[in-house]
Every structure is written in structure tokens, then in C-alpha cells.
PDB file of C-alpha atoms in Angstrom:
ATOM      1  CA  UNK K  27      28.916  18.785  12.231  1.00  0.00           C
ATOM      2  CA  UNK K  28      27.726  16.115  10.057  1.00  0.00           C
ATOM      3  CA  UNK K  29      29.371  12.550  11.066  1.00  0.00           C
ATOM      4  CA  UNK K  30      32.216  11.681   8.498  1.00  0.00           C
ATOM      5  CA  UNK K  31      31.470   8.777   6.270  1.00  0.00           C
ATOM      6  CA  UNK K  32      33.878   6.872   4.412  1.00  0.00           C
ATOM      7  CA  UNK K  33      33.392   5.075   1.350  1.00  0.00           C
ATOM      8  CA  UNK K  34      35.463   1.922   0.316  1.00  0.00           C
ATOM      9  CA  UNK K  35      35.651   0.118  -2.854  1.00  0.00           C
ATOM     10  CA  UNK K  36      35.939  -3.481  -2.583  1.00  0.00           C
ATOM     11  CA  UNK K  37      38.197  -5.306  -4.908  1.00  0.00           C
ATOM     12  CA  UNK K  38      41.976  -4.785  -4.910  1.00  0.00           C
ATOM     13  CA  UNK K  39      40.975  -1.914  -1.987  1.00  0.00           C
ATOM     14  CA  UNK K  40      39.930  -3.800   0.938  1.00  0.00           C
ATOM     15  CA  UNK K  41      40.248  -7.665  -0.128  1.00  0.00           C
ATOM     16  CA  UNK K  42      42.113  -9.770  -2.984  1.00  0.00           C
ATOM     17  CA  UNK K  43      40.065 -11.272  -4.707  1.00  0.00           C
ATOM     18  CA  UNK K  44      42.533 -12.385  -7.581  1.00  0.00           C
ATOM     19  CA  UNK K  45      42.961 -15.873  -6.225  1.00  0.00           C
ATOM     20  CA  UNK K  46      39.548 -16.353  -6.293  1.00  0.00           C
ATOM     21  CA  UNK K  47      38.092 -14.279  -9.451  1.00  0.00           C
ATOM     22  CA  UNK K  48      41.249 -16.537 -11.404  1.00  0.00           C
ATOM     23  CA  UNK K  49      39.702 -19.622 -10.008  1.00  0.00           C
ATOM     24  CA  UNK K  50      36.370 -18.412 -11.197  1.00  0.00           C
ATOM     25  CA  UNK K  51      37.488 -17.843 -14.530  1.00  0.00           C
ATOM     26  CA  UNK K  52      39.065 -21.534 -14.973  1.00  0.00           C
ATOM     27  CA  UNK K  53      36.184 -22.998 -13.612  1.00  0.00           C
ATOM     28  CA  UNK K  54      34.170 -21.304 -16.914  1.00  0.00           C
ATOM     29  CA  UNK K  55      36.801 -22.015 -19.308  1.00  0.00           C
ATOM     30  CA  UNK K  56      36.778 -25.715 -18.464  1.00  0.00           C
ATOM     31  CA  UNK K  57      32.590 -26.067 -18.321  1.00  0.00           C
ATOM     32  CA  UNK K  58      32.133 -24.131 -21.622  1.00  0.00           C
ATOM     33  CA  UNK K  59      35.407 -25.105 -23.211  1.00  0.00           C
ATOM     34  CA  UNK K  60      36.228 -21.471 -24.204  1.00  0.00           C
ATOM     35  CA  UNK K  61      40.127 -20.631 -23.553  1.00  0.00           C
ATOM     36  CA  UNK K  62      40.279 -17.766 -20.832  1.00  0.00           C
ATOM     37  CA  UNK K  63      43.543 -16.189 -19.890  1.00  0.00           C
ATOM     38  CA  UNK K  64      42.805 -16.057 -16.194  1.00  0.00           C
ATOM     39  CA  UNK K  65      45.795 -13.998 -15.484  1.00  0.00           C
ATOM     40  CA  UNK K  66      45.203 -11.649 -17.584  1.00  0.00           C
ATOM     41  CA  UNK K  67      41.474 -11.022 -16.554  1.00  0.00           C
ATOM     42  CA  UNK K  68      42.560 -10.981 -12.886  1.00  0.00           C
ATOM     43  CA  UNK K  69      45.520  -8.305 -14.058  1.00  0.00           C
ATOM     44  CA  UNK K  70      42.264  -6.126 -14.792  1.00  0.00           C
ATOM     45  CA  UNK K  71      39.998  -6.233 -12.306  1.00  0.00           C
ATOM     46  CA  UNK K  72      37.233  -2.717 -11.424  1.00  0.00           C
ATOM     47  CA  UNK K  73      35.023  -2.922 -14.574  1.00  0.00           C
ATOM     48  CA  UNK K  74      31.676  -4.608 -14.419  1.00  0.00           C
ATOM     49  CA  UNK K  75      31.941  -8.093 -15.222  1.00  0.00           C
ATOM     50  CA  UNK K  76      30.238  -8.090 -18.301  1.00  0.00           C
ATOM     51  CA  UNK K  77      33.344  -6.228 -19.678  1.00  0.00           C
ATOM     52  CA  UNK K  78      35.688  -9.183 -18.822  1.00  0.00           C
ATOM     53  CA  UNK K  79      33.286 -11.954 -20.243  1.00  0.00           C
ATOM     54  CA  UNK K  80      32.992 -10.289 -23.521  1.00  0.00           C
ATOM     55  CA  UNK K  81      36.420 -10.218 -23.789  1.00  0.00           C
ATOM     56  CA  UNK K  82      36.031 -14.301 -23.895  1.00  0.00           C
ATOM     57  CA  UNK K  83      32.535 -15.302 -25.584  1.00  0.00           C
ATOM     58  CA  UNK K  84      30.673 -13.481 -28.126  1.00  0.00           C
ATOM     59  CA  UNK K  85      27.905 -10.948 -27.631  1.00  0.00           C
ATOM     60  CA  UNK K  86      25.208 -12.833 -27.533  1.00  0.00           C
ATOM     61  CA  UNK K  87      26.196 -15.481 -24.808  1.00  0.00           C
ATOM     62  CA  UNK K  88      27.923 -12.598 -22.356  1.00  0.00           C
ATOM     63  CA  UNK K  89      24.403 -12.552 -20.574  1.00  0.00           C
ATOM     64  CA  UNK K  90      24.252 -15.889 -19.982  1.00  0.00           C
ATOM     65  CA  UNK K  91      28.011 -16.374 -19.054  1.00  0.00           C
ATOM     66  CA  UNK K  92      28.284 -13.669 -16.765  1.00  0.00           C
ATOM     67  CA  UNK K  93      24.875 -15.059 -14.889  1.00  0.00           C
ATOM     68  CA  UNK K  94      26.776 -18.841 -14.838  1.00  0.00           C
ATOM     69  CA  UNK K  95      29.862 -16.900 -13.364  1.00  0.00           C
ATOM     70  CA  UNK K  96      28.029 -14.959 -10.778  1.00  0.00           C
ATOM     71  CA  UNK K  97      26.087 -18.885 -10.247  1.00  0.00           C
ATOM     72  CA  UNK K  98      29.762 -20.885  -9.598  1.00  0.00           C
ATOM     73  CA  UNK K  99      31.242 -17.734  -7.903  1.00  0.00           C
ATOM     74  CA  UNK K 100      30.273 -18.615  -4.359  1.00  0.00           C
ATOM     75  CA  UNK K 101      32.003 -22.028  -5.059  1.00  0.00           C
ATOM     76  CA  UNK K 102      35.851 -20.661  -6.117  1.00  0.00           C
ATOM     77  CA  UNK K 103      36.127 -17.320  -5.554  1.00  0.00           C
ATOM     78  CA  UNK K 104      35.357 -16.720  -1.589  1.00  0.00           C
ATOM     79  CA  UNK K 105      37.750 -18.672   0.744  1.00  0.00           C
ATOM     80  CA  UNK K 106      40.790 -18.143  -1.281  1.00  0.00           C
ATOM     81  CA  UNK K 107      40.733 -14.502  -0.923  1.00  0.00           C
ATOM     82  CA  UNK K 108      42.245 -12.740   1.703  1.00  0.00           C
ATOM     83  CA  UNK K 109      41.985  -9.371   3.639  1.00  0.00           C
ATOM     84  CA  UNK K 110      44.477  -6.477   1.558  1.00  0.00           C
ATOM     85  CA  UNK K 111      46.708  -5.093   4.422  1.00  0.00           C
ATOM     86  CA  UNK K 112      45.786  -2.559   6.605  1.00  0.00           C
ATOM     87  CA  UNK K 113      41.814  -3.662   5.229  1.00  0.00           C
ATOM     88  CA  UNK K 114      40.131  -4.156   8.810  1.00  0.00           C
ATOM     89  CA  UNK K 115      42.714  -1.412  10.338  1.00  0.00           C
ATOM     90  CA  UNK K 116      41.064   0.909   7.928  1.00  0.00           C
ATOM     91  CA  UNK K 117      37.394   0.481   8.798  1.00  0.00           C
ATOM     92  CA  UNK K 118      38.560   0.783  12.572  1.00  0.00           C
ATOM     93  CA  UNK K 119      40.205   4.197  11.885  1.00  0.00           C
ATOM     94  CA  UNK K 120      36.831   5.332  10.312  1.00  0.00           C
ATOM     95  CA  UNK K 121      34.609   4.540  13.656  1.00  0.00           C
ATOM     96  CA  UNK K 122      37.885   5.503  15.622  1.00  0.00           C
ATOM     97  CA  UNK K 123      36.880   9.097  14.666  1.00  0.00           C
ATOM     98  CA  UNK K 124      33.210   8.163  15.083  1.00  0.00           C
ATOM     99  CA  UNK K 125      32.671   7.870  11.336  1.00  0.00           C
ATOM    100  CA  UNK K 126      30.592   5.358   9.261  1.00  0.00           C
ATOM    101  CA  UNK K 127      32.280   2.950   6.963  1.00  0.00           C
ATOM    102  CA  UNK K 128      30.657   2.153   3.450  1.00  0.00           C
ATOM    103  CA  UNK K 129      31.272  -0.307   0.815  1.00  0.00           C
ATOM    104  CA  UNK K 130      30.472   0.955  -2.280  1.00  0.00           C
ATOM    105  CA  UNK K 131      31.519  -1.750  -5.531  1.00  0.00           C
ATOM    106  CA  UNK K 132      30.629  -2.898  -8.873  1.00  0.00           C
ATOM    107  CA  UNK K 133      30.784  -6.547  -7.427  1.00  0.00           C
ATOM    108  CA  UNK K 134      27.311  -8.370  -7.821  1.00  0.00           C
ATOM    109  CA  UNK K 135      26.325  -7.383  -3.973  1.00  0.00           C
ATOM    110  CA  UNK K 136      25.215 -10.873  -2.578  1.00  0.00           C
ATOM    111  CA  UNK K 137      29.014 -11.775  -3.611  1.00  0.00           C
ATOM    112  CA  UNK K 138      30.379  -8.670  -2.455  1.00  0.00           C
ATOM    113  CA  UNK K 139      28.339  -9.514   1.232  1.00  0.00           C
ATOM    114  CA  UNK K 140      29.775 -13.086   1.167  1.00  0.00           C
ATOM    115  CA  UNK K 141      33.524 -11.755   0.942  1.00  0.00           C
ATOM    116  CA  UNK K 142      32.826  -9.519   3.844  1.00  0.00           C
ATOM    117  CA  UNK K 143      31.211 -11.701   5.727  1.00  0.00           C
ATOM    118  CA  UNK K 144      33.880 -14.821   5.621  1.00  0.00           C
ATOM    119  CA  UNK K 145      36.336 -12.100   6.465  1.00  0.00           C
ATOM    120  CA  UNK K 146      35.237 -10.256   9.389  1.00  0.00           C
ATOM    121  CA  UNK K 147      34.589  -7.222   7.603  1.00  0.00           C
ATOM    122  CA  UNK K 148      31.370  -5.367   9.011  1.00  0.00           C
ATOM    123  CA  UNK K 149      30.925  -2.007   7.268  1.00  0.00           C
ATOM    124  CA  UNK K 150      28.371  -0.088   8.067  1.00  0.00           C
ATOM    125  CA  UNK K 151      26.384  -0.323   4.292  1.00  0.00           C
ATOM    126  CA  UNK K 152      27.171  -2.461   1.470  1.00  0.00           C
ATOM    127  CA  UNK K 153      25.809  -1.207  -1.735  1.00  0.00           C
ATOM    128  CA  UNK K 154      26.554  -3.281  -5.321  1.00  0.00           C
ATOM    129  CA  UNK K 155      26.364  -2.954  -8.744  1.00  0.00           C
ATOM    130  CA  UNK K 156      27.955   0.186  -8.757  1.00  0.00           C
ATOM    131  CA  UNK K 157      30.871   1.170 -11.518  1.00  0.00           C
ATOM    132  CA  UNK K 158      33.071   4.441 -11.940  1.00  0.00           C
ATOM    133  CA  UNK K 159      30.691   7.627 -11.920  1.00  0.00           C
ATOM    134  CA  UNK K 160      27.299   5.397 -11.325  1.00  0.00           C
ATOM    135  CA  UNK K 161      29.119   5.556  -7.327  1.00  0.00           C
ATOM    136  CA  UNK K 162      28.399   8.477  -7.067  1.00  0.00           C
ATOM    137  CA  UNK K 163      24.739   7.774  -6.334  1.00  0.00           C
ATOM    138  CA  UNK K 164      25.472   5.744  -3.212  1.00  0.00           C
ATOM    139  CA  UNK K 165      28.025   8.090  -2.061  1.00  0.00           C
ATOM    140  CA  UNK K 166      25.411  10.931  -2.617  1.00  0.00           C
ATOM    141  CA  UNK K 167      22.623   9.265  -0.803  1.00  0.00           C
ATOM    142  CA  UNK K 168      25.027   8.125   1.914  1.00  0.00           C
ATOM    143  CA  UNK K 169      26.953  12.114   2.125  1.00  0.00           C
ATOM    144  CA  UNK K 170      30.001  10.475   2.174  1.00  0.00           C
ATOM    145  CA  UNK K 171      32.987  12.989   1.818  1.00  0.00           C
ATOM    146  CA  UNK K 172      35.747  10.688   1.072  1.00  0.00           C
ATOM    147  CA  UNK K 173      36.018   7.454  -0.912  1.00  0.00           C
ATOM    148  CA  UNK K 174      39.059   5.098  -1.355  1.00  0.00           C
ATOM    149  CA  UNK K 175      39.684   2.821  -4.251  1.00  0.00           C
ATOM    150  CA  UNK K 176      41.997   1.512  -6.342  1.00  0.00           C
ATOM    151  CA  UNK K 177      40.928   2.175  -9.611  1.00  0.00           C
ATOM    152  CA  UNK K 178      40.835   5.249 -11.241  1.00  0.00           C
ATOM    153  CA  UNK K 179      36.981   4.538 -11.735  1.00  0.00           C
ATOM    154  CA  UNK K 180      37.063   4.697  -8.424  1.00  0.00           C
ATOM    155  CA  UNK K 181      38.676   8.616  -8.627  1.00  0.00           C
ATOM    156  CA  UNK K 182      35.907   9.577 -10.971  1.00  0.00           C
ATOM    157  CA  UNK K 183      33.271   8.155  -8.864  1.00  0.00           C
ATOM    158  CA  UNK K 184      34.509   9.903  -6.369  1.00  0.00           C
ATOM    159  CA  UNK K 185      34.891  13.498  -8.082  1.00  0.00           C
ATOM    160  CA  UNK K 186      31.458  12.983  -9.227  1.00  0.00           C
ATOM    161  CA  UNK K 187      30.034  12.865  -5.741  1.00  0.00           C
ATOM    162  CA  UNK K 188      31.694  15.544  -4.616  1.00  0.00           C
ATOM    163  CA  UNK K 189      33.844  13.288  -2.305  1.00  0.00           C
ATOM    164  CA  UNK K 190      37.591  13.519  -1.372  1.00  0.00           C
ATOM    165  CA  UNK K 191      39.364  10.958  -3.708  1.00  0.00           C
ATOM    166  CA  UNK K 192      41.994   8.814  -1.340  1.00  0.00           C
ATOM    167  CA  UNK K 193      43.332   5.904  -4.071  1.00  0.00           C
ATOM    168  CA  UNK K 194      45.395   3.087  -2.761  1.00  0.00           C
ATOM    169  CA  UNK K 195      47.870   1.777  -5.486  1.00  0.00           C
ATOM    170  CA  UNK K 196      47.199  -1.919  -4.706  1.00  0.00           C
ATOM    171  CA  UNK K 197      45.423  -2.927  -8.215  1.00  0.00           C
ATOM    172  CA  UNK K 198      45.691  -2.194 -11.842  1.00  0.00           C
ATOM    173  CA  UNK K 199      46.148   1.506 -11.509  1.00  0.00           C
ATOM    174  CA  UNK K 200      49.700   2.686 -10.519  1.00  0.00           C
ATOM    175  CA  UNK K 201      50.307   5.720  -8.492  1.00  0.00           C
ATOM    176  CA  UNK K 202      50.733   7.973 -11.303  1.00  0.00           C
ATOM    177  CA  UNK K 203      48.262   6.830 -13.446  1.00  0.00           C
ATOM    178  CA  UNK K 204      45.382   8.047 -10.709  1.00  0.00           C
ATOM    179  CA  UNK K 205      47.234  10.935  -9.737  1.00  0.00           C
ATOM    180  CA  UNK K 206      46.879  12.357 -13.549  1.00  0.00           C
ATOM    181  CA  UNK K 207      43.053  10.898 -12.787  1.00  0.00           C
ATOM    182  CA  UNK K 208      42.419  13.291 -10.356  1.00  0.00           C
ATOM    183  CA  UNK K 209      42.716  11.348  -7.052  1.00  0.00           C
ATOM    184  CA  UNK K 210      43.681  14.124  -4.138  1.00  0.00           C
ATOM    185  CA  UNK K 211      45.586  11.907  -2.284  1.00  0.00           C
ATOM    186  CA  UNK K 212      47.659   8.624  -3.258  1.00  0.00           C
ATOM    187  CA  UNK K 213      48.528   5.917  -0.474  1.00  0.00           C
ATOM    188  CA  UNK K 214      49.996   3.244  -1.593  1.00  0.00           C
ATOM    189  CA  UNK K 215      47.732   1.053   0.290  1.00  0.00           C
ATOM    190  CA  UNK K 216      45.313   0.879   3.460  1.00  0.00           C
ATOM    191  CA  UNK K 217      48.391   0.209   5.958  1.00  0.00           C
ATOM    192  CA  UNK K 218      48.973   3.813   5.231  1.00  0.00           C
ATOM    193  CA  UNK K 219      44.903   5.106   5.740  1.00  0.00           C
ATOM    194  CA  UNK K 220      44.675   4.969   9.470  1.00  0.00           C
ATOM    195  CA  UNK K 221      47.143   8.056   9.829  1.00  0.00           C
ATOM    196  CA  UNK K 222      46.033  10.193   7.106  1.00  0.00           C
ATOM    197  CA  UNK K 223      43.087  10.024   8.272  1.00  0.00           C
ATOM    198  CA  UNK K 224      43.518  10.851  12.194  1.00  0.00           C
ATOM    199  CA  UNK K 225      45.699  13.613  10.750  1.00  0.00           C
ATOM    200  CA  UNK K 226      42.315  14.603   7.841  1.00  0.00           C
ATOM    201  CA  UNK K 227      39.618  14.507  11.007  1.00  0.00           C
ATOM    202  CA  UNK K 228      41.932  16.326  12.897  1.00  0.00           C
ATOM    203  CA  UNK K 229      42.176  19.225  10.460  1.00  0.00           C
ATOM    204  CA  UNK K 230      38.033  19.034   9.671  1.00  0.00           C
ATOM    205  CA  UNK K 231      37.345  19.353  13.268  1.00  0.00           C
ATOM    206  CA  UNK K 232      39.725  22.529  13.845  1.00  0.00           C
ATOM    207  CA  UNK K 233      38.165  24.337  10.687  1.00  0.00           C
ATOM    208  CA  UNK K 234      34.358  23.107  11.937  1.00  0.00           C
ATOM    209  CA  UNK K 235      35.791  25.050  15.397  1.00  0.00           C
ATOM    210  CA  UNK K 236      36.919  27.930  13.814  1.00  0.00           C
ATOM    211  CA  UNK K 237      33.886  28.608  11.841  1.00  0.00           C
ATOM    212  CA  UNK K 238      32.162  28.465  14.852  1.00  0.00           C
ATOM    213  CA  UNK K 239      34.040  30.926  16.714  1.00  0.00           C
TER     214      UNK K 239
END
């Protein structure tokens, strides 16, 4: 039987990165002098960051202010974001049932690695740049069969693979809100991963038996 691999998003899924992303954000507004609600642009993280800058500086400077954000980012935005709950737990439960653990995000990947590094979080693959159904390319090449995010970008990323859909309700999708997107399984976050996911190998390795009989 092919080993299970399990894809993760990255933002709001397995870290926070709120308290640093806001940070980010007032660090821009006060070198350009452009008013950005930082709140508000952290109360929407998943899109690609070029969605969020446009929202602050006309179209022809979103280029260059989304390459000055990505160029401050390592300043602000990586020690004062933490770990989501259950986070490390999570990638443990994956090799637990001697699975690989993926990141897959739309995060500019040297960031994304820089996050996971300061925390302690070693997945097997990081792979960046990566937004809603364009996941679906890593989680092809990778044959993961499950990916868990928060977004429900996330959901159709994972649809598009082919991939169970497992969404945590920890960022700005509620529970609801990805359930009517499709995701086959709600948690409301990672604390809750580890045990559906003994109890999902569990049931995989029974039917891989009984086809075998």
C-alpha cells in the first residue's frame, strides 16, 4: 500500500502568523506613508499577497510593495508567531502511522521555511507559492490523499487533487462556511487531528486487508 502523505497548509493551520503578518503591515504603512488597516488584512489571511497589497496601493506599485514586504518580512513577522495548537502534535500523528508530512502554502517559501524552522517544525517537503486549486500540483506530484487547511482555498485545492479535504476552523473560514465548500471533514483545529486520523489509518489499512483477502 502506498505510504499515506499528509498535506498541511501553513497559515492559520499549523502557525499564527497574525502577530507577525500585522507587524509586517505597519512596518509598510509607516515607510511608504500609505494608511493600512492591519487588522483587517490579518482578519483575511490565505490569498496570495498581492491580493492584500492591492487592497492598499494602486496597481502599478503592488509589484514593488509586495517585493518590499516579502524584503522587511524576515524582520517583523517571524519571532512573534507562534505554533497553532495541536501544530507539532499533528505532524507526529502523520509519521506515527508511518506517513509523510507536507507543507503545501501560498506563503513566499523562503518565509514559509523560516517560520518552520524557528519553530521546530520539520515536515517532510515544503513547497511555496501555491494558492487554492494551483495546490493541487504539489499534492499531485507528492500523491498526497489528504490535505488540511483552514481556508476554503484550501478545500478546493484539495478536491482538485483528488485528496481528502480535513479543514480546521482556526482562520477566516468558519465551520460552516467550508462545510458548504466541500471540505469532508471539519475539526475545529489540529488538537483534534491526531485522533481522526489514528481512527482514518485505521479504517484504510482494514479495507487495504480486505481487498487483499
Amino acid at each position: 500500500m502506498q505510504p499515506l502523505t499528509v498535506g498541511f497548509d501553513l497559515d492559520m493551520t499549523l502557525i499564527d502568523s497574525r502577530p507577525g503578518i500585522h507587524t509586517v503591515y505597519l512596518a509598510l504603512a509607516a515607510e511608504t506613508g500609505v494608511p493600512i488597516d492591519a487588522d483587517l488584512a490579518v482578519s483575511r489571511l490565505g490569498p496570495p499577497l498581492e491580493q492584500e497589497i492591492a487592497c492598499w496601493f494602486p496597481a502599478d506599485r503592488v509589484e514593488e510593495m509586495s517585493a518590499r514586504y516579502r524584503e522587511i518580512y524576515a524582520l517583523h513577522a517571524i519571532a512573534p508567531s507562534p505554533a497553532m495548537p495541536g501544530a507539532r502534535e499533528a505532524i507526529a500523528a502523520v509519521r506515527a502511522v508511518g506517513g509523510q508530512a507536507i507543507v503545501v502554502t501560498a506563503k513566499h517559501e523562503p518565509s514559509a521555511r523560516l517560520h518552520l524552522d524557528h519553530l521546530g517544525i520539520e515536515p517532510d517537503a515544503l513547497i511555496g507559492w501555491l494558492w487554492a486549486e494551483a495546490k493541487a500540483e504539489a499534492l499531485r506530484a507528492h500523491r498526497a490523499r489528504v490535505y488540511v487547511g483552514d481556508h476554503i482555498g484550501d478545500v478546493r485545492g484539495a478536491r482538485t487533487a483528488g485528496a481528502l479535504s480535513v479543514a480546521v476552523a482556526t482562520g477566516p473560514c468558519g465551520a460552516d462556511e467550508l462545510r458548504a465548500a466541500g471540505a469532508d471533514v471539519v475539526l475545529p483545529d489540529l488538537t483534534a487531528f491526531p485522533e481522526w486520523l489514528a481512527a482514518y489509518a485505521a479504517a484504510d489499512r482494514d479495507t487495504d486487508r480486505a481487498s487483499r483477502r
